[in-house]
CSV table of C-alpha atoms and ligand atoms in Angstrom, one decimal:
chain,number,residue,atom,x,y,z
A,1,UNK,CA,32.7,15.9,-2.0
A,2,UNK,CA,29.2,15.5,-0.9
A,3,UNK,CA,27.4,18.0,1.3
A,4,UNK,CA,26.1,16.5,4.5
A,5,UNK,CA,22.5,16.7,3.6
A,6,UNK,CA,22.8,14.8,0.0
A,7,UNK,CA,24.9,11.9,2.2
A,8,UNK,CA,22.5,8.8,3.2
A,9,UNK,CA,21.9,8.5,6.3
A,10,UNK,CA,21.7,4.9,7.2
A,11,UNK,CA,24.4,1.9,6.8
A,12,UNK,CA,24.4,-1.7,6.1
A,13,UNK,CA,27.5,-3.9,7.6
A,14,UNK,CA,27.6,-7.2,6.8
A,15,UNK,CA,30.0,-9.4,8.5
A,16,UNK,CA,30.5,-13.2,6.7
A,17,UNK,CA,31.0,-15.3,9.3
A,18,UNK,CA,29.1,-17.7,11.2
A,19,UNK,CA,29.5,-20.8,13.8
A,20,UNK,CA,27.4,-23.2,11.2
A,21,UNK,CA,26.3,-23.2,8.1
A,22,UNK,CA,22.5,-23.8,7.9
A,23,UNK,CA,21.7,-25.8,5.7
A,24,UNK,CA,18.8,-23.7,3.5
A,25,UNK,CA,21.2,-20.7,3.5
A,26,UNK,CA,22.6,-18.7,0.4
A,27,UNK,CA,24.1,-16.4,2.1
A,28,UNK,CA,27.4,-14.9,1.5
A,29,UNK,CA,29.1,-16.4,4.6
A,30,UNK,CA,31.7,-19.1,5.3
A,31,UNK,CA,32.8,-20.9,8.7
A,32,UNK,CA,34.4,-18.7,11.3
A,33,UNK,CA,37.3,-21.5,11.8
A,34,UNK,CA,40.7,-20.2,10.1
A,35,UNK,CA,39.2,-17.1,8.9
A,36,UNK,CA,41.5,-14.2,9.0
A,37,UNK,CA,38.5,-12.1,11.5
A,38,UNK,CA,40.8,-9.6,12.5
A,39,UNK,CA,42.1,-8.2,9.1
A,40,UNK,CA,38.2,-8.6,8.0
A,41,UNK,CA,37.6,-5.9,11.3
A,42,UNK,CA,40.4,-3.9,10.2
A,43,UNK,CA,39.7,-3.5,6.6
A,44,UNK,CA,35.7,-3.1,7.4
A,45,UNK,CA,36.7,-0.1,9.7
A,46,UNK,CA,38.8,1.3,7.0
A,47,UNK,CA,36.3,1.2,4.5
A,48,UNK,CA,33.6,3.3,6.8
A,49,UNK,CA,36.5,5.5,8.0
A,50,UNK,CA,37.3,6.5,4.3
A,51,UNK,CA,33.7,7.5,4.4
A,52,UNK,CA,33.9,9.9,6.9
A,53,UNK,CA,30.6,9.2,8.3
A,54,UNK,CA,29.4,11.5,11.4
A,55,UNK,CA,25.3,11.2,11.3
A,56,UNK,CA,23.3,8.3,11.1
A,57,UNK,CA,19.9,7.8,11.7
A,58,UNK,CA,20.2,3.4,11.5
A,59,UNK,CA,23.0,1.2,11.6
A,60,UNK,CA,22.8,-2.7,10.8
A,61,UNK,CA,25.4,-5.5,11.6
A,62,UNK,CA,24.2,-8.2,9.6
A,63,UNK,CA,25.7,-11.3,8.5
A,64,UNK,CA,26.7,-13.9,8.6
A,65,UNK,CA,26.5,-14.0,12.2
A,66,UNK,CA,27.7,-10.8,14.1
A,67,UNK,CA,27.6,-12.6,17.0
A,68,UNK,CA,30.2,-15.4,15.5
A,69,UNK,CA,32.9,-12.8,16.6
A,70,UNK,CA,34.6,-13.1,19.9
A,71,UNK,CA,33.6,-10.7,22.5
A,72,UNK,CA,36.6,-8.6,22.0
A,73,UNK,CA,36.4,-8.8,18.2
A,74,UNK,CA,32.5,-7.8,18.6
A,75,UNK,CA,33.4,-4.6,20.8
A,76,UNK,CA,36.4,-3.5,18.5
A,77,UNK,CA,33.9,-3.3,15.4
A,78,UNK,CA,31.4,-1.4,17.2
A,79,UNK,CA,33.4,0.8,19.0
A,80,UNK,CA,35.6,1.5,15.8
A,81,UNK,CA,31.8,2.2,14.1
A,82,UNK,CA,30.6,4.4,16.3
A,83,UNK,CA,33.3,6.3,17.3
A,84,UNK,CA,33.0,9.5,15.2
A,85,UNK,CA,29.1,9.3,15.3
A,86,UNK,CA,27.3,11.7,16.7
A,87,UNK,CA,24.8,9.2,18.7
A,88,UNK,CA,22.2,11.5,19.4
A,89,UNK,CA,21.4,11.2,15.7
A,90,UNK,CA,21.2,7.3,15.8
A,91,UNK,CA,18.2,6.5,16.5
A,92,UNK,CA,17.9,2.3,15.5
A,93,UNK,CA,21.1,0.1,16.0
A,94,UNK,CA,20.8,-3.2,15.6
A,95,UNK,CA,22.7,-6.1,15.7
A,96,UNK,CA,21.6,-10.0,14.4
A,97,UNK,CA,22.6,-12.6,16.5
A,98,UNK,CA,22.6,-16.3,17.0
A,99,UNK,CA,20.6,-17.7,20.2
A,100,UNK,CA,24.0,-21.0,20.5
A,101,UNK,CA,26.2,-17.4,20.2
A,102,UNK,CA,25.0,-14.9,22.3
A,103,UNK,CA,26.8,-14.9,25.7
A,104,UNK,CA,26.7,-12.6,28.7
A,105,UNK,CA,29.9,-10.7,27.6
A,106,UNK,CA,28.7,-10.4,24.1
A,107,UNK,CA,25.6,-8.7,25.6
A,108,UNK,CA,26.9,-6.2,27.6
A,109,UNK,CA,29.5,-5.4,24.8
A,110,UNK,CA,26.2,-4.4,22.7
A,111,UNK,CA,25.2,-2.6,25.4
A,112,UNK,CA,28.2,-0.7,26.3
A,113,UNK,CA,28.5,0.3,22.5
A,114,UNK,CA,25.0,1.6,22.1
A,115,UNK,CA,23.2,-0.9,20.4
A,116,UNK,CA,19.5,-0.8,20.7
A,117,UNK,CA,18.2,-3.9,18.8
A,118,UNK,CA,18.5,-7.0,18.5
A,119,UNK,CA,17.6,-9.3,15.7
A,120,UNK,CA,17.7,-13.1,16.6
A,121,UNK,CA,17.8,-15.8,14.1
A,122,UNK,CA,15.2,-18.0,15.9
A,123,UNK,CA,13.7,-19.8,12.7
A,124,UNK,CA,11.8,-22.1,15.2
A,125,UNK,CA,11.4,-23.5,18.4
A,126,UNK,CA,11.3,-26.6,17.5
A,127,UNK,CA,14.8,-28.6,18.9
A,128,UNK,CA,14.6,-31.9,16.2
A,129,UNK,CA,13.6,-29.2,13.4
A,130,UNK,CA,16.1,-26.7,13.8
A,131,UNK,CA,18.9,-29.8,13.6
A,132,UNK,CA,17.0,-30.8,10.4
A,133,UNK,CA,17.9,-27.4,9.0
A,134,UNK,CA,21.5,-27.3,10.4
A,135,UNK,CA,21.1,-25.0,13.1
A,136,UNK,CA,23.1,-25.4,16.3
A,137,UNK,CA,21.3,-23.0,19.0
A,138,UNK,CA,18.1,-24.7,20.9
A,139,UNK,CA,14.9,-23.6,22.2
A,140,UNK,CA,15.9,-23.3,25.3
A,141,UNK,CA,19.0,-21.0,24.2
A,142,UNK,CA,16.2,-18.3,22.6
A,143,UNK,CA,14.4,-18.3,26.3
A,144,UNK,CA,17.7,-17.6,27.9
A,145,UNK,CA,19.0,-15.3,25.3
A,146,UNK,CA,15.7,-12.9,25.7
A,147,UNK,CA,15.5,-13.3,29.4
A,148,UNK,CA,19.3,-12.0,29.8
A,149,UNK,CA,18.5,-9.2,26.6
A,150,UNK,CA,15.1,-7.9,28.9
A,151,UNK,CA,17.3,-8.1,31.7
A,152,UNK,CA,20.1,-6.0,30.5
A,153,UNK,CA,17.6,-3.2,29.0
A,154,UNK,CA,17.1,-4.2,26.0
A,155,UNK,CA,13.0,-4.1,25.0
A,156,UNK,CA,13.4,-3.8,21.4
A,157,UNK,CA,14.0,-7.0,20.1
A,158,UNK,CA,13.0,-8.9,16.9
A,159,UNK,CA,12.8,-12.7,15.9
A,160,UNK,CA,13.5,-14.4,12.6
A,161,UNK,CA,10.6,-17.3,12.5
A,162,UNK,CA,10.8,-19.6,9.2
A,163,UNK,CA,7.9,-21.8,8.3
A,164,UNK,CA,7.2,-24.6,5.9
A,165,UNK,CA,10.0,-26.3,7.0
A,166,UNK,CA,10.7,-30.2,6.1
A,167,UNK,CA,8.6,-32.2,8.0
A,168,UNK,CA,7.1,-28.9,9.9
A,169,UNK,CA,3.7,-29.7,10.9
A,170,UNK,CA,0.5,-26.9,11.9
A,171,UNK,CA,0.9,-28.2,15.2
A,172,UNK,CA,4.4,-26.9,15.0
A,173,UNK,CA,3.6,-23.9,13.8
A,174,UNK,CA,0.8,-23.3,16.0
A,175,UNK,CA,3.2,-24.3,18.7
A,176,UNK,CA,6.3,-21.7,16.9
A,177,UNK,CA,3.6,-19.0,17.5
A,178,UNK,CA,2.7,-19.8,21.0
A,179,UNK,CA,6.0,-19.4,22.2
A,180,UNK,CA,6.7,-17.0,19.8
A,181,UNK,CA,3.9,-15.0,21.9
A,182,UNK,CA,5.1,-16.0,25.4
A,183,UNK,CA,8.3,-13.9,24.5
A,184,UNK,CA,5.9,-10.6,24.9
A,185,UNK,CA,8.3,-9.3,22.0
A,186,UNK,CA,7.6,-6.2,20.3
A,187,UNK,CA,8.6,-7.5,16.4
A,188,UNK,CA,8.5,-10.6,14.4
A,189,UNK,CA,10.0,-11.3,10.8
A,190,UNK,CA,8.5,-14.2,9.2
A,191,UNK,CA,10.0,-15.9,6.3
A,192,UNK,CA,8.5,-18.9,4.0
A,193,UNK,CA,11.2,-21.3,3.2
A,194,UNK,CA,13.0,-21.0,-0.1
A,195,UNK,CA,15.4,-23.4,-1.7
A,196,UNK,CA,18.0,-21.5,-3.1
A,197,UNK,CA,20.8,-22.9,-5.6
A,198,UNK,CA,23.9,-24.3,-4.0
A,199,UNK,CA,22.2,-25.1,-0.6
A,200,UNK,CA,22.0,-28.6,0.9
A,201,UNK,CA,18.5,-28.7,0.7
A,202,UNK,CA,18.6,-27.6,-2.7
A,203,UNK,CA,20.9,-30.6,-3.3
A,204,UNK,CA,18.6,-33.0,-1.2
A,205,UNK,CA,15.7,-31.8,-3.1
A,206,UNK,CA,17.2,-32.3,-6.5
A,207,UNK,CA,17.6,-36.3,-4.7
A,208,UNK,CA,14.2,-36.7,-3.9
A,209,UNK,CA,14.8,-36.3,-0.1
A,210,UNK,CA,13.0,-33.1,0.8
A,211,UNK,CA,9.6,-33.3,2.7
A,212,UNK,CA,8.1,-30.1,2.3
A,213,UNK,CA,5.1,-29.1,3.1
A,214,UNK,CA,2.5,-29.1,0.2
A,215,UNK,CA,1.3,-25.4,-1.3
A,216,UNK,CA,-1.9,-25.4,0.6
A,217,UNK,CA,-0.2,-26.6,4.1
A,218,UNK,CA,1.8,-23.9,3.5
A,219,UNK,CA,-1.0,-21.1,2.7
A,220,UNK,CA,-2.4,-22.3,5.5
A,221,UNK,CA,0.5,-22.0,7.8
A,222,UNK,CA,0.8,-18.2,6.5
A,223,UNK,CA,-2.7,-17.3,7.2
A,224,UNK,CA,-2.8,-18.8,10.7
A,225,UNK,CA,0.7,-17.1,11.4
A,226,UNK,CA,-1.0,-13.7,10.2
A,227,UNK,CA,-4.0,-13.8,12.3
A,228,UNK,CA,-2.4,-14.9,15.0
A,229,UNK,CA,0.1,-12.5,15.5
A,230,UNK,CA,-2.5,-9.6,14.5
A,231,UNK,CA,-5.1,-10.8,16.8
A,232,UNK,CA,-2.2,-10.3,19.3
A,233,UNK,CA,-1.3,-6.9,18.7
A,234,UNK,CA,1.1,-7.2,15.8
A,235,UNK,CA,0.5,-4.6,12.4
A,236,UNK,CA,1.5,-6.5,9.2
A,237,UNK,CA,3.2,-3.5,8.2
A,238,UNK,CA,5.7,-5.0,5.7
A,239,UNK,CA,5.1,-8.6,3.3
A,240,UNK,CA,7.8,-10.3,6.3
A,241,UNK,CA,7.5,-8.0,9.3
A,242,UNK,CA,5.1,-7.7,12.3
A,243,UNK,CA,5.7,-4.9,15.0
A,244,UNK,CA,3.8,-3.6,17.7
A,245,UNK,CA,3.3,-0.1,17.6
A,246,UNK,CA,6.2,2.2,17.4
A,247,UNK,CA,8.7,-1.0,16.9
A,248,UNK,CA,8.7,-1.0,13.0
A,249,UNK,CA,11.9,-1.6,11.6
A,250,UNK,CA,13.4,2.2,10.6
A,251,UNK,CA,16.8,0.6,8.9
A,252,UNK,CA,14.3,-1.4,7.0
A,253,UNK,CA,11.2,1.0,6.3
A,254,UNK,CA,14.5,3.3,5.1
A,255,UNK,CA,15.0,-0.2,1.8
A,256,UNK,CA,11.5,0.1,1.2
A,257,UNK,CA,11.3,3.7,1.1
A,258,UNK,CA,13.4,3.4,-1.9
A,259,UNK,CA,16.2,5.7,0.2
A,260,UNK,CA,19.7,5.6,-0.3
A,261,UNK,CA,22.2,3.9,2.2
A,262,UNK,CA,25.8,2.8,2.7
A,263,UNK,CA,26.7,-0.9,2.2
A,264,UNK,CA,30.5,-2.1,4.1
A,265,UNK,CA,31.9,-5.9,3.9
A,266,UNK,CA,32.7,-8.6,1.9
A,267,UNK,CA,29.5,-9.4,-0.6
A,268,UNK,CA,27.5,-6.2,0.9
A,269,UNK,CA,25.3,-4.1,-1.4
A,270,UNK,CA,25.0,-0.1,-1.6
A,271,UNK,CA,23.0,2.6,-3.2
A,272,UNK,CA,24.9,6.1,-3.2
A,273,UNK,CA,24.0,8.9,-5.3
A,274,UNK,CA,21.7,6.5,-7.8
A,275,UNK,CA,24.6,4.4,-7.9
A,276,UNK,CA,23.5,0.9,-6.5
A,277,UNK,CA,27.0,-1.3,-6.1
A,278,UNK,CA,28.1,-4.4,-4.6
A,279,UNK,CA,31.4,-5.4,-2.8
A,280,UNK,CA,33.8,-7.8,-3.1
A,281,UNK,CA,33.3,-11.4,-2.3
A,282,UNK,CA,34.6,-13.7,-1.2
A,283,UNK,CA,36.8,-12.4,1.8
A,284,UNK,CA,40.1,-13.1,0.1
A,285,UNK,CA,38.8,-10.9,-2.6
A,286,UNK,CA,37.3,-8.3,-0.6
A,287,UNK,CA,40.8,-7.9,1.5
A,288,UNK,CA,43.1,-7.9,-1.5
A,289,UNK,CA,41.4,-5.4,-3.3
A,290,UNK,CA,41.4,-1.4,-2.3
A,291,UNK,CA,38.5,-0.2,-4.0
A,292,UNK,CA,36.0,-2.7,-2.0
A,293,UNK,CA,33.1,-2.5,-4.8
A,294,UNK,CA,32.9,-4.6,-7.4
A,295,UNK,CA,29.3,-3.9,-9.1
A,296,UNK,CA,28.5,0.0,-9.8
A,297,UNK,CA,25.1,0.4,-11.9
A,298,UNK,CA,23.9,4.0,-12.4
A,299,UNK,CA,19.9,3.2,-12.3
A,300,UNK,CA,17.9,4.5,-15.4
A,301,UNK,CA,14.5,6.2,-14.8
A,302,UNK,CA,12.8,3.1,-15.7
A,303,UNK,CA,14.4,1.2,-13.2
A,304,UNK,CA,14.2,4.1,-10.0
A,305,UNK,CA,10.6,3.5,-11.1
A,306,UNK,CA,10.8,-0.3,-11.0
A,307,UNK,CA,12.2,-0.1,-7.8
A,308,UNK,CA,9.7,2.6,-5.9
A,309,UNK,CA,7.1,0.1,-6.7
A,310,UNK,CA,8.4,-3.0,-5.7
A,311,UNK,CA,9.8,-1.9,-2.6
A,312,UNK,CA,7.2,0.4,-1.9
A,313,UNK,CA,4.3,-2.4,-2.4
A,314,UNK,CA,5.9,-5.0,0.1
A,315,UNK,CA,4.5,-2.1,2.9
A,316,UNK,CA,1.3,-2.5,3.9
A,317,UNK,CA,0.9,1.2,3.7
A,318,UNK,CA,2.2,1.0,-0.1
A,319,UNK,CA,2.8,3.7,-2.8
A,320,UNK,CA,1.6,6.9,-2.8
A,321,UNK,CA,0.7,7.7,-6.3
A,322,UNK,CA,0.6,11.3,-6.0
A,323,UNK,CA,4.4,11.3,-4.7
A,324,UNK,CA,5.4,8.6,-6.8
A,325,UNK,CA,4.2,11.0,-10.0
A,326,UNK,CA,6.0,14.0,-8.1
A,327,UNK,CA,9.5,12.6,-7.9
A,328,UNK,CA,10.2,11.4,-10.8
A,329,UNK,CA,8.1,13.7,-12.6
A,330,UNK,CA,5.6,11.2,-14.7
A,331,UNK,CA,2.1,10.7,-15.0
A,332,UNK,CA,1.5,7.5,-12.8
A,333,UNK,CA,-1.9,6.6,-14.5
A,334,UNK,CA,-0.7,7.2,-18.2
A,335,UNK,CA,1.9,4.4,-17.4
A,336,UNK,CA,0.7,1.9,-14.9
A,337,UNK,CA,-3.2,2.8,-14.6
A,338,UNK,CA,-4.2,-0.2,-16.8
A,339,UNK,CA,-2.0,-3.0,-14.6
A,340,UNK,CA,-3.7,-1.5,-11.6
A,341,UNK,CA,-7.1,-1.9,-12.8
A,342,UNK,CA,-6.4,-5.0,-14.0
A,343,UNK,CA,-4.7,-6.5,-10.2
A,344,UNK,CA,-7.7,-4.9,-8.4
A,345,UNK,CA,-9.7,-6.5,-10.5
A,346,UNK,CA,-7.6,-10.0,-9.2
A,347,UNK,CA,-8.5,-8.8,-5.6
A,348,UNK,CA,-4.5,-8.5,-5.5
A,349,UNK,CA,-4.3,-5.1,-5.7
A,350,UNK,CA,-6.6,-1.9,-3.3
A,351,UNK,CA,-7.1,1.8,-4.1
A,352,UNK,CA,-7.6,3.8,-1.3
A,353,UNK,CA,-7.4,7.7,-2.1
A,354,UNK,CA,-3.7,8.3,-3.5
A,355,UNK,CA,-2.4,5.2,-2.1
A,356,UNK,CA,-2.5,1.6,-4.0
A,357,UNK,CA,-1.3,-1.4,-1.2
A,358,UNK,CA,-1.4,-4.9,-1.6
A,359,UNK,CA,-4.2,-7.4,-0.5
A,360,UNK,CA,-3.2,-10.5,1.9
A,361,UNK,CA,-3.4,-12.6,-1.3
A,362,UNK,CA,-0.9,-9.7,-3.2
A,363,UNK,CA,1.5,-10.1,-0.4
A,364,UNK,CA,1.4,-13.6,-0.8
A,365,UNK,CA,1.9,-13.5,-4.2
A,366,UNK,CA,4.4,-10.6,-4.1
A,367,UNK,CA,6.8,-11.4,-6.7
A,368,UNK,CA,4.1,-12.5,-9.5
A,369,UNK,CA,2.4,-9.0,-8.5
A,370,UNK,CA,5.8,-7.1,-9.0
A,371,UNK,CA,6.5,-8.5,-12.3
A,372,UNK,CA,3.2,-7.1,-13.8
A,373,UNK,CA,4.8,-3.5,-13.1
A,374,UNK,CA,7.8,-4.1,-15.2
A,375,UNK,CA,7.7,-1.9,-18.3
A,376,UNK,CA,9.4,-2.6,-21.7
A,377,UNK,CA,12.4,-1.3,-22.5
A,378,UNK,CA,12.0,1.9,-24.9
B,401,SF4,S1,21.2,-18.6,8.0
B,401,SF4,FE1,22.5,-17.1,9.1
B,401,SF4,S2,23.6,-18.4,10.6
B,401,SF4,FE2,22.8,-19.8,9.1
B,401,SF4,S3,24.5,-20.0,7.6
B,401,SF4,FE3,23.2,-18.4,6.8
B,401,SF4,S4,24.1,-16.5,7.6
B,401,SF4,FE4,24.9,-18.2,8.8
């Protein structure tokens, strides 16, 4: 058994459900109709019960849609995960939710059950484009949602914003950040759009029918997001996330801090002691079977290493090098010294004391900046 100090202290829940399927999403989700939502509940709460969690610093409901739930299926999951916590300890809980989802009830049954964040899946203002990409909520829905979330206490709330969207013009994102502003909210997550395999767009795309923006609209659409939402406030502190001050993301910080965490539900991923793992998926799968992970990989050095940079490098504040040699006991310049010379030298890379971070053109580039750091296998 492991003591309480070695056990993580944060938990992902991922619940699969949602009211439509958007149509750029990979997701693991399916429609809520004719799902069996109530053994998902039960058998979710049986897998944190076994468990035997009593401290947690951050708690996520993700999805899927949390919100899908009914109010009364929404209360008995987060009652039945908080229940044994001691709640003093939690410091971020937070919840996603669709804007077409969120009702009064719904609110005040996050409220009653402690939740103190909420992460809306905006994407954009934008009524014609967010039918184009299969959404069913409205502008008007995200205005009334975060009005009636203000009203009930709730101040720390995030939106998901998605740009380079078919047909999405600057004046629509210049617009998407103007309202985006008029919220007075204290985090945004910004996402570029990516077509994934087996999406409808994917499939429209592979047909011709996909009017996306070209590469340079779309640079330009990131920088003029950037500045925009720095010269209001906003700290780029992560490659997707903007927060005021003191409204950073501690679930999230907690992935890119390379920490470990508990992952619950159908399709959700874990890393226990250097065991990352995977769950079941789909539902059926996920219900039938008693030992809910699927996927167990004990991480090699090599790839611990892997991953403290690559997580470590989407922060703004990035890897501290001195650390990075301390815990895992290596000489950080004998192994990666030349590929940082070598991105600084690109202008993706800085050097600042013992920290290396990521320019505005490395964050862009992110994943062709992560791959330089790969090492060969011995
Ligand atoms: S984007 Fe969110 S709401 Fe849309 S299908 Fe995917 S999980 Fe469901």
């Amino acid at each position: 058994m492991k003591t309480a100090q070695h056990k993580p202290t944060s938990a992902y829940v991922h619940i699969p459900f949602c009211t439509q399927i958007c149509y750029y999403c990979d997701f693991a989700k399916v429609y809520i109709k004719n799902q069996p939502v109530d053994d998902y509940i039960t058998a979710l709460l049986a897998e944190v019960a076994a468990e035997n969690i009593t401290a947690l610093k951050t708690l996520y409901i993700g999805g899927g849609t949390p919100t899908a739930l009914s109010s009364e299926q929404l209360d008995r999951l987060l009652s039945g995960l908080t229940q044994n916590l001691d709640l003093t300890e939690l410091q971020e809980f937070t919840v996603e939710a669709n804007p077409g989802d969120l009702s009064d009830e719904k609110i005040a049954v996050l409220k009653k059950n402690h939740v103190n964040r909420v992460s809306l899946g905006v994407q954009t203002f934008n009524d014609k484009l967010l039918k184009k990409i299969g959404r069913s909520h409205n502008a008007q829905d995200v205005f009334d949602n975060v009005a009636k979330l203000k009203a009930a206490g709730f101040d720390n709330i995030t939106i998901d914003l998605i740009y380079a969207l078919p047909g999405q013009t600057m004046a629509d994102v210049k617009q998407d950040v103007a309202n985006i502003l008029s919220l007075d909210l204290p985090h945004v997550a910004l996402y570029s759009l990516i077509l994934e395999n087996h999406t409808i767009f994917m499939n429209k795309m592979r047909r011709g029918r996909l009017d996306l923006p070209s590469e340079d609209t779309d640079f330009e659409m990131y920088n003029y997001i950037i500045d925009s939402l720095q010269d209001a406030g906003f700290e780029h502190y992560e490659i997707s996330n903007f927060g005021k001050a003191g409204y950073e993301s501690a679930h999230n910080l907690m992935y890119w801090n390379n920490a470990e965490y508990y992952g619950f539900g159908a399709g959700a991923s874990g890393y226990v002691d250097g065991v990352r793992y995977k769950n079941h998926v789909p539902i059926h799968h996920y219900l039938e079977h008693a030992d809910k992970q699927v996927v167990k990989e004990k991480l090699t050095l090599k790839e611990q290493m892997e991953e403290e940079l690559f997580l470590g490098l989407r922060k703004k504040s990035g890897v501290n090098i001195k650390q990075f040699s301390e815990k895992f006991n290596q000489d950080f310049e004998a192994i990666y010294g030349q590929t940082v010379t070598e991105l600084i030298e690109k202008q993706l890379l800085e050097k600042s004391g013992n920290h290396i971070f990521m320019t505005r053109q490395g964050l862009m580039l992110g994943n062709d900046v992560f791959e330089t750091f790969l090492l060969d296998d011995d």
